[in-house]
């Protein structure tokens, strides 16, 4: 039988290695950094191998540390899940649930409503929602999950597609009255373009209509990494923007924006729920099961419906 201290030290090592920081791990574990450092040093001494290389600037895993981290992480996560299962059986999902999401208008409306409803159903879970324009480091920053538009670049992430947002071209009517309404995609090149993305002298907008596809080069008058800011630029009459249609529904209804080339669409934006592991505590599994179905039902009518296999995968998720 493993000595209890070995199991505790294993969990401490996993937390430090995951965050690549003694100070951040100490805060997460609520222990003094000196005590944490001493335990890891004693743990390394007991096994006779160095697991971490420490410098004043950074902390990196040794080859032995990398191998041990992969094995220890699975054991620690399984132990945590087993513990959470027992707690869930006793009183249901509980604890702080930290979620990262983009600051897009649809998130403000739909995800906030989903989080609020989940909180009402699970009084023992405290939901904290942080808005970031980019996908954060879930493990290092202590998030349980993230909602992301577009697939994460890191292939190690576990993703669950919950919706596909429709993208289309929009501009303020007064801008179109001044600059003219394009009749074909090629005419976009002579218009002011509002680009969502990094600053660039020119950008390419891929557009599709039925089976036809074109790529139009446009000059960026203004750009932003925020859908919300790009929408504001468009409403203010600065040009044509390729935006998520769900974010501008009210603007179109109120006449602040007009759809341009309505038969043409940009590539859909997939929405994912992202985690770092498949072994999840009860609070996280419950939220994913609840939010996946809620978001799919709310967003699919406004975008591109998921296929049958994707929907089946969502409805196979079980709440804890």
PDB file of C-alpha atoms in Angstrom:
ATOM      1  CA  UNK A   1       0.000   0.000   0.000  1.00  0.00           C
ATOM      2  CA  UNK A   2       1.300   3.453  -0.891  1.00  0.00           C
ATOM      3  CA  UNK A   3       2.299   5.669   2.003  1.00  0.00           C
ATOM      4  CA  UNK A   4      -0.240   8.530   2.382  1.00  0.00           C
ATOM      5  CA  UNK A   5       2.541  11.125   2.084  1.00  0.00           C
ATOM      6  CA  UNK A   6       3.544   9.710  -1.311  1.00  0.00           C
ATOM      7  CA  UNK A   7       0.040  10.339  -2.617  1.00  0.00           C
ATOM      8  CA  UNK A   8      -0.032  13.854  -1.175  1.00  0.00           C
ATOM      9  CA  UNK A   9       3.395  14.661  -2.654  1.00  0.00           C
ATOM     10  CA  UNK A  10       2.278  13.303  -6.016  1.00  0.00           C
ATOM     11  CA  UNK A  11      -0.684  15.675  -5.999  1.00  0.00           C
ATOM     12  CA  UNK A  12       1.561  18.596  -4.988  1.00  0.00           C
ATOM     13  CA  UNK A  13       4.008  17.808  -7.790  1.00  0.00           C
ATOM     14  CA  UNK A  14       1.210  17.635 -10.385  1.00  0.00           C
ATOM     15  CA  UNK A  15      -0.091  21.051  -9.329  1.00  0.00           C
ATOM     16  CA  UNK A  16       3.361  22.645  -9.569  1.00  0.00           C
ATOM     17  CA  UNK A  17       4.146  20.981 -12.905  1.00  0.00           C
ATOM     18  CA  UNK A  18       0.761  21.895 -14.367  1.00  0.00           C
ATOM     19  CA  UNK A  19       1.158  25.574 -13.514  1.00  0.00           C
ATOM     20  CA  UNK A  20       4.950  25.673 -14.049  1.00  0.00           C
ATOM     21  CA  UNK A  21       5.122  27.906 -11.008  1.00  0.00           C
ATOM     22  CA  UNK A  22       5.607  27.308  -7.285  1.00  0.00           C
ATOM     23  CA  UNK A  23       3.950  30.608  -6.418  1.00  0.00           C
ATOM     24  CA  UNK A  24       0.819  29.954  -8.501  1.00  0.00           C
ATOM     25  CA  UNK A  25       0.553  26.392  -7.224  1.00  0.00           C
ATOM     26  CA  UNK A  26       0.946  27.593  -3.634  1.00  0.00           C
ATOM     27  CA  UNK A  27      -1.932  30.058  -4.113  1.00  0.00           C
ATOM     28  CA  UNK A  28      -4.139  27.385  -5.716  1.00  0.00           C
ATOM     29  CA  UNK A  29      -3.365  24.900  -2.919  1.00  0.00           C
ATOM     30  CA  UNK A  30      -3.530  27.570  -0.189  1.00  0.00           C
ATOM     31  CA  UNK A  31      -0.184  26.532   1.301  1.00  0.00           C
ATOM     32  CA  UNK A  32       2.983  28.560   1.985  1.00  0.00           C
ATOM     33  CA  UNK A  33       5.342  28.551  -0.982  1.00  0.00           C
ATOM     34  CA  UNK A  34       8.245  27.594   1.300  1.00  0.00           C
ATOM     35  CA  UNK A  35       6.396  24.523   2.530  1.00  0.00           C
ATOM     36  CA  UNK A  36       5.470  23.514  -1.006  1.00  0.00           C
ATOM     37  CA  UNK A  37       9.050  23.884  -2.263  1.00  0.00           C
ATOM     38  CA  UNK A  38      10.382  21.901   0.694  1.00  0.00           C
ATOM     39  CA  UNK A  39       7.915  19.031   0.112  1.00  0.00           C
ATOM     40  CA  UNK A  40       8.835  18.784  -3.587  1.00  0.00           C
ATOM     41  CA  UNK A  41      12.558  18.803  -2.740  1.00  0.00           C
ATOM     42  CA  UNK A  42      12.045  16.034  -0.174  1.00  0.00           C
ATOM     43  CA  UNK A  43       9.935  14.106  -2.661  1.00  0.00           C
ATOM     44  CA  UNK A  44      12.724  14.265  -5.254  1.00  0.00           C
ATOM     45  CA  UNK A  45      15.244  13.177  -2.630  1.00  0.00           C
ATOM     46  CA  UNK A  46      13.117  10.207  -1.604  1.00  0.00           C
ATOM     47  CA  UNK A  47      12.992   8.833  -5.165  1.00  0.00           C
ATOM     48  CA  UNK A  48      16.561   9.830  -6.042  1.00  0.00           C
ATOM     49  CA  UNK A  49      15.653  11.700  -9.241  1.00  0.00           C
ATOM     50  CA  UNK A  50      15.353  15.364 -10.123  1.00  0.00           C
ATOM     51  CA  UNK A  51      11.892  16.094 -11.522  1.00  0.00           C
ATOM     52  CA  UNK A  52      12.070  19.879 -11.839  1.00  0.00           C
ATOM     53  CA  UNK A  53      14.798  22.257 -12.982  1.00  0.00           C
ATOM     54  CA  UNK A  54      14.458  25.579 -11.173  1.00  0.00           C
ATOM     55  CA  UNK A  55      15.959  28.893 -12.286  1.00  0.00           C
ATOM     56  CA  UNK A  56      15.209  32.442 -11.228  1.00  0.00           C
ATOM     57  CA  UNK A  57      13.209  32.928 -14.436  1.00  0.00           C
ATOM     58  CA  UNK A  58      11.339  29.698 -15.022  1.00  0.00           C
ATOM     59  CA  UNK A  59      10.587  26.180 -13.919  1.00  0.00           C
ATOM     60  CA  UNK A  60      10.808  23.272 -16.378  1.00  0.00           C
ATOM     61  CA  UNK A  61      10.312  19.535 -16.122  1.00  0.00           C
ATOM     62  CA  UNK A  62      13.274  17.204 -16.527  1.00  0.00           C
ATOM     63  CA  UNK A  63      12.835  14.159 -18.812  1.00  0.00           C
ATOM     64  CA  UNK A  64      12.104  12.077 -15.683  1.00  0.00           C
ATOM     65  CA  UNK A  65       9.683  14.772 -14.569  1.00  0.00           C
ATOM     66  CA  UNK A  66       7.858  14.740 -17.917  1.00  0.00           C
ATOM     67  CA  UNK A  67       7.372  10.979 -17.776  1.00  0.00           C
ATOM     68  CA  UNK A  68       6.276  11.016 -14.149  1.00  0.00           C
ATOM     69  CA  UNK A  69       3.944  13.981 -14.704  1.00  0.00           C
ATOM     70  CA  UNK A  70       2.027  12.138 -17.437  1.00  0.00           C
ATOM     71  CA  UNK A  71       1.458   9.124 -15.167  1.00  0.00           C
ATOM     72  CA  UNK A  72       0.836  11.062 -11.968  1.00  0.00           C
ATOM     73  CA  UNK A  73      -1.669  13.394 -13.616  1.00  0.00           C
ATOM     74  CA  UNK A  74      -3.914  10.491 -14.585  1.00  0.00           C
ATOM     75  CA  UNK A  75      -3.804   9.086 -11.056  1.00  0.00           C
ATOM     76  CA  UNK A  76      -4.450  12.433  -9.376  1.00  0.00           C
ATOM     77  CA  UNK A  77      -7.314  13.298 -11.727  1.00  0.00           C
ATOM     78  CA  UNK A  78      -8.896   9.880 -11.215  1.00  0.00           C
ATOM     79  CA  UNK A  79      -8.566  10.234  -7.439  1.00  0.00           C
ATOM     80  CA  UNK A  80     -10.118  13.715  -7.585  1.00  0.00           C
ATOM     81  CA  UNK A  81     -12.954  12.471  -9.764  1.00  0.00           C
ATOM     82  CA  UNK A  82     -13.662   9.591  -7.379  1.00  0.00           C
ATOM     83  CA  UNK A  83     -13.717  12.019  -4.460  1.00  0.00           C
ATOM     84  CA  UNK A  84     -16.027  14.383  -6.336  1.00  0.00           C
ATOM     85  CA  UNK A  85     -18.326  11.487  -7.184  1.00  0.00           C
ATOM     86  CA  UNK A  86     -18.691  10.723  -3.477  1.00  0.00           C
ATOM     87  CA  UNK A  87     -19.386  14.365  -2.683  1.00  0.00           C
ATOM     88  CA  UNK A  88     -21.873  14.577  -5.548  1.00  0.00           C
ATOM     89  CA  UNK A  89     -23.713  11.508  -4.276  1.00  0.00           C
ATOM     90  CA  UNK A  90     -23.964  13.122  -0.867  1.00  0.00           C
ATOM     91  CA  UNK A  91     -24.972  16.670  -1.784  1.00  0.00           C
ATOM     92  CA  UNK A  92     -24.711  17.090  -5.561  1.00  0.00           C
ATOM     93  CA  UNK A  93     -22.141  19.073  -7.572  1.00  0.00           C
ATOM     94  CA  UNK A  94     -20.398  21.723  -5.482  1.00  0.00           C
ATOM     95  CA  UNK A  95     -17.521  24.200  -5.384  1.00  0.00           C
ATOM     96  CA  UNK A  96     -16.279  27.094  -7.517  1.00  0.00           C
ATOM     97  CA  UNK A  97     -16.681  26.662 -11.284  1.00  0.00           C
ATOM     98  CA  UNK A  98     -14.405  29.014 -13.260  1.00  0.00           C
ATOM     99  CA  UNK A  99     -15.315  29.577 -16.915  1.00  0.00           C
ATOM    100  CA  UNK A 100     -13.454  31.595 -19.553  1.00  0.00           C
ATOM    101  CA  UNK A 101     -15.345  32.905 -22.599  1.00  0.00           C
ATOM    102  CA  UNK A 102     -14.955  35.520 -25.354  1.00  0.00           C
ATOM    103  CA  UNK A 103     -16.514  38.984 -24.808  1.00  0.00           C
ATOM    104  CA  UNK A 104     -18.852  38.591 -27.797  1.00  0.00           C
ATOM    105  CA  UNK A 105     -22.399  39.988 -27.569  1.00  0.00           C
ATOM    106  CA  UNK A 106     -24.012  36.545 -27.878  1.00  0.00           C
ATOM    107  CA  UNK A 107     -21.971  35.388 -24.883  1.00  0.00           C
ATOM    108  CA  UNK A 108     -23.301  38.274 -22.800  1.00  0.00           C
ATOM    109  CA  UNK A 109     -26.863  37.250 -23.596  1.00  0.00           C
ATOM    110  CA  UNK A 110     -26.937  33.480 -24.044  1.00  0.00           C
ATOM    111  CA  UNK A 111     -24.066  32.150 -21.935  1.00  0.00           C
ATOM    112  CA  UNK A 112     -24.902  34.460 -19.040  1.00  0.00           C
ATOM    113  CA  UNK A 113     -28.469  33.140 -19.054  1.00  0.00           C
ATOM    114  CA  UNK A 114     -27.254  29.538 -19.157  1.00  0.00           C
ATOM    115  CA  UNK A 115     -24.834  30.134 -16.264  1.00  0.00           C
ATOM    116  CA  UNK A 116     -27.533  31.825 -14.192  1.00  0.00           C
ATOM    117  CA  UNK A 117     -30.003  28.980 -14.778  1.00  0.00           C
ATOM    118  CA  UNK A 118     -27.347  26.406 -13.883  1.00  0.00           C
ATOM    119  CA  UNK A 119     -26.654  28.260 -10.616  1.00  0.00           C
ATOM    120  CA  UNK A 120     -30.337  28.103  -9.720  1.00  0.00           C
ATOM    121  CA  UNK A 121     -30.383  24.346 -10.310  1.00  0.00           C
ATOM    122  CA  UNK A 122     -27.154  23.689  -8.380  1.00  0.00           C
ATOM    123  CA  UNK A 123     -27.100  25.885  -5.316  1.00  0.00           C
ATOM    124  CA  UNK A 124     -23.819  24.348  -4.094  1.00  0.00           C
ATOM    125  CA  UNK A 125     -21.918  25.477  -7.213  1.00  0.00           C
ATOM    126  CA  UNK A 126     -20.562  29.042  -7.443  1.00  0.00           C
ATOM    127  CA  UNK A 127     -20.138  30.060 -11.099  1.00  0.00           C
ATOM    128  CA  UNK A 128     -17.499  32.622 -12.064  1.00  0.00           C
ATOM    129  CA  UNK A 129     -17.432  33.803 -15.688  1.00  0.00           C
ATOM    130  CA  UNK A 130     -14.351  35.634 -17.043  1.00  0.00           C
ATOM    131  CA  UNK A 131     -14.389  37.281 -20.466  1.00  0.00           C
ATOM    132  CA  UNK A 132     -11.185  37.130 -22.521  1.00  0.00           C
ATOM    133  CA  UNK A 133     -10.628  37.983 -26.211  1.00  0.00           C
ATOM    134  CA  UNK A 134      -8.395  34.908 -26.556  1.00  0.00           C
ATOM    135  CA  UNK A 135      -8.333  31.372 -25.188  1.00  0.00           C
ATOM    136  CA  UNK A 136      -6.511  31.361 -21.852  1.00  0.00           C
ATOM    137  CA  UNK A 137      -4.227  28.672 -20.435  1.00  0.00           C
ATOM    138  CA  UNK A 138      -6.924  26.726 -18.585  1.00  0.00           C
ATOM    139  CA  UNK A 139      -4.609  24.734 -16.332  1.00  0.00           C
ATOM    140  CA  UNK A 140      -2.190  27.494 -15.437  1.00  0.00           C
ATOM    141  CA  UNK A 141      -4.915  30.073 -14.854  1.00  0.00           C
ATOM    142  CA  UNK A 142      -7.129  27.723 -12.857  1.00  0.00           C
ATOM    143  CA  UNK A 143     -10.166  27.496 -15.160  1.00  0.00           C
ATOM    144  CA  UNK A 144     -12.410  24.450 -15.211  1.00  0.00           C
ATOM    145  CA  UNK A 145     -13.502  25.008 -18.812  1.00  0.00           C
ATOM    146  CA  UNK A 146     -13.725  27.572 -21.584  1.00  0.00           C
ATOM    147  CA  UNK A 147     -16.228  28.472 -24.254  1.00  0.00           C
ATOM    148  CA  UNK A 148     -14.308  29.193 -27.462  1.00  0.00           C
ATOM    149  CA  UNK A 149     -15.280  30.360 -30.933  1.00  0.00           C
ATOM    150  CA  UNK A 150     -13.043  28.371 -33.280  1.00  0.00           C
ATOM    151  CA  UNK A 151     -11.038  25.264 -32.475  1.00  0.00           C
ATOM    152  CA  UNK A 152      -8.097  25.715 -30.057  1.00  0.00           C
ATOM    153  CA  UNK A 153      -4.657  25.496 -31.606  1.00  0.00           C
ATOM    154  CA  UNK A 154      -3.438  23.115 -28.911  1.00  0.00           C
ATOM    155  CA  UNK A 155      -4.371  19.608 -30.019  1.00  0.00           C
ATOM    156  CA  UNK A 156      -4.192  18.345 -26.423  1.00  0.00           C
ATOM    157  CA  UNK A 157      -7.402  20.213 -25.562  1.00  0.00           C
ATOM    158  CA  UNK A 158     -10.644  18.247 -25.281  1.00  0.00           C
ATOM    159  CA  UNK A 159     -13.325  19.970 -27.376  1.00  0.00           C
ATOM    160  CA  UNK A 160     -17.084  19.527 -27.658  1.00  0.00           C
ATOM    161  CA  UNK A 161     -18.830  21.376 -30.484  1.00  0.00           C
ATOM    162  CA  UNK A 162     -22.124  22.900 -29.334  1.00  0.00           C
ATOM    163  CA  UNK A 163     -23.064  25.242 -32.203  1.00  0.00           C
ATOM    164  CA  UNK A 164     -22.021  26.893 -35.466  1.00  0.00           C
ATOM    165  CA  UNK A 165     -22.547  30.641 -35.786  1.00  0.00           C
ATOM    166  CA  UNK A 166     -23.475  32.106 -39.164  1.00  0.00           C
ATOM    167  CA  UNK A 167     -21.261  34.917 -40.524  1.00  0.00           C
ATOM    168  CA  UNK A 168     -22.483  37.508 -43.023  1.00  0.00           C
ATOM    169  CA  UNK A 169     -21.706  41.006 -44.314  1.00  0.00           C
ATOM    170  CA  UNK A 170     -23.247  44.060 -42.657  1.00  0.00           C
ATOM    171  CA  UNK A 171     -22.959  47.836 -42.926  1.00  0.00           C
ATOM    172  CA  UNK A 172     -24.837  50.928 -41.793  1.00  0.00           C
ATOM    173  CA  UNK A 173     -27.477  52.128 -44.304  1.00  0.00           C
ATOM    174  CA  UNK A 174     -25.991  55.641 -44.353  1.00  0.00           C
ATOM    175  CA  UNK A 175     -22.575  54.224 -45.318  1.00  0.00           C
ATOM    176  CA  UNK A 176     -24.165  52.216 -48.149  1.00  0.00           C
ATOM    177  CA  UNK A 177     -26.117  55.294 -49.281  1.00  0.00           C
ATOM    178  CA  UNK A 178     -22.798  57.157 -49.599  1.00  0.00           C
ATOM    179  CA  UNK A 179     -20.561  54.381 -50.964  1.00  0.00           C
ATOM    180  CA  UNK A 180     -23.075  52.317 -52.903  1.00  0.00           C
ATOM    181  CA  UNK A 181     -24.430  48.829 -52.365  1.00  0.00           C
ATOM    182  CA  UNK A 182     -22.211  46.112 -53.893  1.00  0.00           C
ATOM    183  CA  UNK A 183     -24.024  43.798 -56.290  1.00  0.00           C
ATOM    184  CA  UNK A 184     -21.308  41.125 -56.514  1.00  0.00           C
ATOM    185  CA  UNK A 185     -18.472  40.100 -54.136  1.00  0.00           C
ATOM    186  CA  UNK A 186     -15.777  41.623 -56.395  1.00  0.00           C
ATOM    187  CA  UNK A 187     -17.193  45.091 -55.693  1.00  0.00           C
ATOM    188  CA  UNK A 188     -16.254  44.745 -51.997  1.00  0.00           C
ATOM    189  CA  UNK A 189     -12.661  45.572 -52.945  1.00  0.00           C
ATOM    190  CA  UNK A 190     -13.537  49.239 -53.473  1.00  0.00           C
ATOM    191  CA  UNK A 191     -15.290  49.552 -50.100  1.00  0.00           C
ATOM    192  CA  UNK A 192     -13.975  50.340 -46.642  1.00  0.00           C
ATOM    193  CA  UNK A 193     -13.630  47.072 -44.739  1.00  0.00           C
ATOM    194  CA  UNK A 194     -13.904  46.510 -40.982  1.00  0.00           C
ATOM    195  CA  UNK A 195     -11.815  43.452 -40.190  1.00  0.00           C
ATOM    196  CA  UNK A 196     -12.098  41.207 -37.132  1.00  0.00           C
ATOM    197  CA  UNK A 197      -8.562  40.036 -36.471  1.00  0.00           C
ATOM    198  CA  UNK A 198      -4.976  41.302 -36.230  1.00  0.00           C
ATOM    199  CA  UNK A 199      -3.974  44.537 -37.988  1.00  0.00           C
ATOM    200  CA  UNK A 200      -3.100  44.044 -41.667  1.00  0.00           C
ATOM    201  CA  UNK A 201      -2.927  46.228 -44.764  1.00  0.00           C
ATOM    202  CA  UNK A 202      -5.189  43.791 -46.628  1.00  0.00           C
ATOM    203  CA  UNK A 203      -7.326  40.788 -45.751  1.00  0.00           C
ATOM    204  CA  UNK A 204      -9.156  38.077 -47.664  1.00  0.00           C
ATOM    205  CA  UNK A 205     -12.825  37.330 -47.024  1.00  0.00           C
ATOM    206  CA  UNK A 206     -13.883  33.831 -48.125  1.00  0.00           C
ATOM    207  CA  UNK A 207     -17.543  33.843 -49.132  1.00  0.00           C
ATOM    208  CA  UNK A 208     -19.891  31.067 -50.214  1.00  0.00           C
ATOM    209  CA  UNK A 209     -23.248  30.908 -51.989  1.00  0.00           C
ATOM    210  CA  UNK A 210     -24.798  27.506 -52.574  1.00  0.00           C
ATOM    211  CA  UNK A 211     -21.930  25.601 -54.229  1.00  0.00           C
ATOM    212  CA  UNK A 212     -20.012  28.716 -55.318  1.00  0.00           C
ATOM    213  CA  UNK A 213     -17.038  29.990 -53.337  1.00  0.00           C
ATOM    214  CA  UNK A 214     -14.940  33.145 -53.791  1.00  0.00           C
ATOM    215  CA  UNK A 215     -12.171  34.897 -51.894  1.00  0.00           C
ATOM    216  CA  UNK A 216     -12.279  38.694 -51.952  1.00  0.00           C
ATOM    217  CA  UNK A 217      -9.301  40.876 -51.033  1.00  0.00           C
ATOM    218  CA  UNK A 218     -10.367  43.886 -48.977  1.00  0.00           C
ATOM    219  CA  UNK A 219      -8.445  46.796 -47.547  1.00  0.00           C
ATOM    220  CA  UNK A 220      -8.727  47.203 -43.795  1.00  0.00           C
ATOM    221  CA  UNK A 221      -9.842  50.706 -42.805  1.00  0.00           C
ATOM    222  CA  UNK A 222     -10.218  49.742 -39.147  1.00  0.00           C
ATOM    223  CA  UNK A 223      -9.742  46.403 -37.414  1.00  0.00           C
ATOM    224  CA  UNK A 224     -10.234  44.885 -33.990  1.00  0.00           C
ATOM    225  CA  UNK A 225      -9.851  41.532 -32.267  1.00  0.00           C
ATOM    226  CA  UNK A 226     -13.360  42.017 -30.838  1.00  0.00           C
ATOM    227  CA  UNK A 227     -16.630  41.203 -32.576  1.00  0.00           C
ATOM    228  CA  UNK A 228     -18.347  43.748 -30.357  1.00  0.00           C
ATOM    229  CA  UNK A 229     -15.972  46.545 -31.348  1.00  0.00           C
ATOM    230  CA  UNK A 230     -16.206  45.671 -35.057  1.00  0.00           C
ATOM    231  CA  UNK A 231     -19.983  45.854 -34.748  1.00  0.00           C
ATOM    232  CA  UNK A 232     -19.682  49.326 -33.216  1.00  0.00           C
ATOM    233  CA  UNK A 233     -17.470  50.458 -36.108  1.00  0.00           C
ATOM    234  CA  UNK A 234     -20.048  49.159 -38.581  1.00  0.00           C
ATOM    235  CA  UNK A 235     -22.978  50.853 -36.815  1.00  0.00           C
ATOM    236  CA  UNK A 236     -20.981  54.110 -36.814  1.00  0.00           C
ATOM    237  CA  UNK A 237     -20.721  53.919 -40.614  1.00  0.00           C
ATOM    238  CA  UNK A 238     -17.017  53.130 -41.034  1.00  0.00           C
ATOM    239  CA  UNK A 239     -17.523  50.403 -43.651  1.00  0.00           C
ATOM    240  CA  UNK A 240     -18.622  46.824 -44.288  1.00  0.00           C
ATOM    241  CA  UNK A 241     -17.900  44.108 -41.703  1.00  0.00           C
ATOM    242  CA  UNK A 242     -18.039  40.316 -41.780  1.00  0.00           C
ATOM    243  CA  UNK A 243     -19.814  39.622 -38.482  1.00  0.00           C
ATOM    244  CA  UNK A 244     -21.557  36.866 -36.587  1.00  0.00           C
ATOM    245  CA  UNK A 245     -25.193  37.310 -37.555  1.00  0.00           C
ATOM    246  CA  UNK A 246     -26.448  36.491 -34.062  1.00  0.00           C
ATOM    247  CA  UNK A 247     -24.622  39.543 -32.678  1.00  0.00           C
ATOM    248  CA  UNK A 248     -26.366  42.070 -34.951  1.00  0.00           C
ATOM    249  CA  UNK A 249     -29.967  40.802 -35.006  1.00  0.00           C
ATOM    250  CA  UNK A 250     -31.254  43.776 -33.025  1.00  0.00           C
ATOM    251  CA  UNK A 251     -29.235  46.241 -35.115  1.00  0.00           C
ATOM    252  CA  UNK A 252     -30.771  44.866 -38.324  1.00  0.00           C
ATOM    253  CA  UNK A 253     -34.290  44.952 -36.849  1.00  0.00           C
ATOM    254  CA  UNK A 254     -33.777  48.546 -35.679  1.00  0.00           C
ATOM    255  CA  UNK A 255     -32.359  49.659 -39.046  1.00  0.00           C
ATOM    256  CA  UNK A 256     -28.902  50.458 -37.664  1.00  0.00           C
ATOM    257  CA  UNK A 257     -27.321  47.808 -39.902  1.00  0.00           C
ATOM    258  CA  UNK A 258     -28.247  46.319 -43.266  1.00  0.00           C
ATOM    259  CA  UNK A 259     -27.119  42.971 -44.623  1.00  0.00           C
ATOM    260  CA  UNK A 260     -24.876  43.283 -47.669  1.00  0.00           C
ATOM    261  CA  UNK A 261     -24.932  40.633 -50.430  1.00  0.00           C
ATOM    262  CA  UNK A 262     -27.437  38.600 -48.354  1.00  0.00           C
ATOM    263  CA  UNK A 263     -27.092  35.502 -50.525  1.00  0.00           C
ATOM    264  CA  UNK A 264     -23.363  35.244 -49.649  1.00  0.00           C
ATOM    265  CA  UNK A 265     -22.037  33.916 -46.330  1.00  0.00           C
ATOM    266  CA  UNK A 266     -18.694  33.766 -44.595  1.00  0.00           C
ATOM    267  CA  UNK A 267     -17.362  30.493 -43.129  1.00  0.00           C
ATOM    268  CA  UNK A 268     -19.347  29.479 -40.024  1.00  0.00           C
ATOM    269  CA  UNK A 269     -17.755  29.984 -36.609  1.00  0.00           C
ATOM    270  CA  UNK A 270     -17.897  26.766 -34.561  1.00  0.00           C
ATOM    271  CA  UNK A 271     -18.498  27.130 -30.821  1.00  0.00           C
ATOM    272  CA  UNK A 272     -16.717  24.688 -28.531  1.00  0.00           C
ATOM    273  CA  UNK A 273     -16.677  23.885 -24.844  1.00  0.00           C
ATOM    274  CA  UNK A 274     -13.027  23.205 -24.027  1.00  0.00           C
ATOM    275  CA  UNK A 275     -11.379  21.324 -21.164  1.00  0.00           C
ATOM    276  CA  UNK A 276      -7.893  19.992 -20.522  1.00  0.00           C
ATOM    277  CA  UNK A 277      -9.001  16.476 -19.539  1.00  0.00           C
ATOM    278  CA  UNK A 278     -11.822  13.975 -19.956  1.00  0.00           C
ATOM    279  CA  UNK A 279     -11.652  13.206 -16.222  1.00  0.00           C
ATOM    280  CA  UNK A 280     -13.804  16.008 -14.866  1.00  0.00           C
ATOM    281  CA  UNK A 281     -15.247  16.795 -11.432  1.00  0.00           C
ATOM    282  CA  UNK A 282     -18.996  16.609 -10.967  1.00  0.00           C
ATOM    283  CA  UNK A 283     -19.501  20.395 -11.123  1.00  0.00           C
ATOM    284  CA  UNK A 284     -17.766  20.598 -14.522  1.00  0.00           C
ATOM    285  CA  UNK A 285     -19.486  17.562 -16.025  1.00  0.00           C
ATOM    286  CA  UNK A 286     -22.867  18.835 -14.884  1.00  0.00           C
ATOM    287  CA  UNK A 287     -22.303  22.263 -16.403  1.00  0.00           C
ATOM    288  CA  UNK A 288     -21.040  20.840 -19.705  1.00  0.00           C
ATOM    289  CA  UNK A 289     -24.040  18.522 -20.018  1.00  0.00           C
ATOM    290  CA  UNK A 290     -26.480  21.331 -19.186  1.00  0.00           C
ATOM    291  CA  UNK A 291     -24.803  24.142 -21.147  1.00  0.00           C
ATOM    292  CA  UNK A 292     -24.138  22.031 -24.245  1.00  0.00           C
ATOM    293  CA  UNK A 293     -27.796  21.266 -24.757  1.00  0.00           C
ATOM    294  CA  UNK A 294     -28.954  24.757 -23.820  1.00  0.00           C
ATOM    295  CA  UNK A 295     -26.511  26.499 -26.159  1.00  0.00           C
ATOM    296  CA  UNK A 296     -27.233  24.069 -28.995  1.00  0.00           C
ATOM    297  CA  UNK A 297     -30.976  24.728 -28.677  1.00  0.00           C
ATOM    298  CA  UNK A 298     -30.553  28.506 -28.436  1.00  0.00           C
ATOM    299  CA  UNK A 299     -27.862  29.038 -31.071  1.00  0.00           C
ATOM    300  CA  UNK A 300     -28.661  26.452 -33.752  1.00  0.00           C
ATOM    301  CA  UNK A 301     -31.825  28.234 -35.019  1.00  0.00           C
ATOM    302  CA  UNK A 302     -29.702  31.365 -35.513  1.00  0.00           C
ATOM    303  CA  UNK A 303     -26.785  29.631 -37.203  1.00  0.00           C
ATOM    304  CA  UNK A 304     -26.047  26.344 -38.912  1.00  0.00           C
ATOM    305  CA  UNK A 305     -27.556  23.286 -37.191  1.00  0.00           C
ATOM    306  CA  UNK A 306     -25.207  20.580 -35.984  1.00  0.00           C
ATOM    307  CA  UNK A 307     -25.341  17.270 -37.783  1.00  0.00           C
ATOM    308  CA  UNK A 308     -27.048  14.251 -36.217  1.00  0.00           C
ATOM    309  CA  UNK A 309     -23.825  12.730 -34.864  1.00  0.00           C
ATOM    310  CA  UNK A 310     -22.801  15.993 -33.178  1.00  0.00           C
ATOM    311  CA  UNK A 311     -26.237  16.418 -31.611  1.00  0.00           C
ATOM    312  CA  UNK A 312     -26.268  12.812 -30.426  1.00  0.00           C
ATOM    313  CA  UNK A 313     -22.903  13.336 -28.738  1.00  0.00           C
ATOM    314  CA  UNK A 314     -24.279  16.330 -26.835  1.00  0.00           C
ATOM    315  CA  UNK A 315     -27.375  14.527 -25.660  1.00  0.00           C
ATOM    316  CA  UNK A 316     -25.326  11.529 -24.527  1.00  0.00           C
ATOM    317  CA  UNK A 317     -23.714  13.779 -21.908  1.00  0.00           C
ATOM    318  CA  UNK A 318     -25.096  13.048 -18.457  1.00  0.00           C
ATOM    319  CA  UNK A 319     -25.373  15.509 -15.614  1.00  0.00           C
ATOM    320  CA  UNK A 320     -23.754  14.448 -12.340  1.00  0.00           C
TER     321      UNK A 320
END
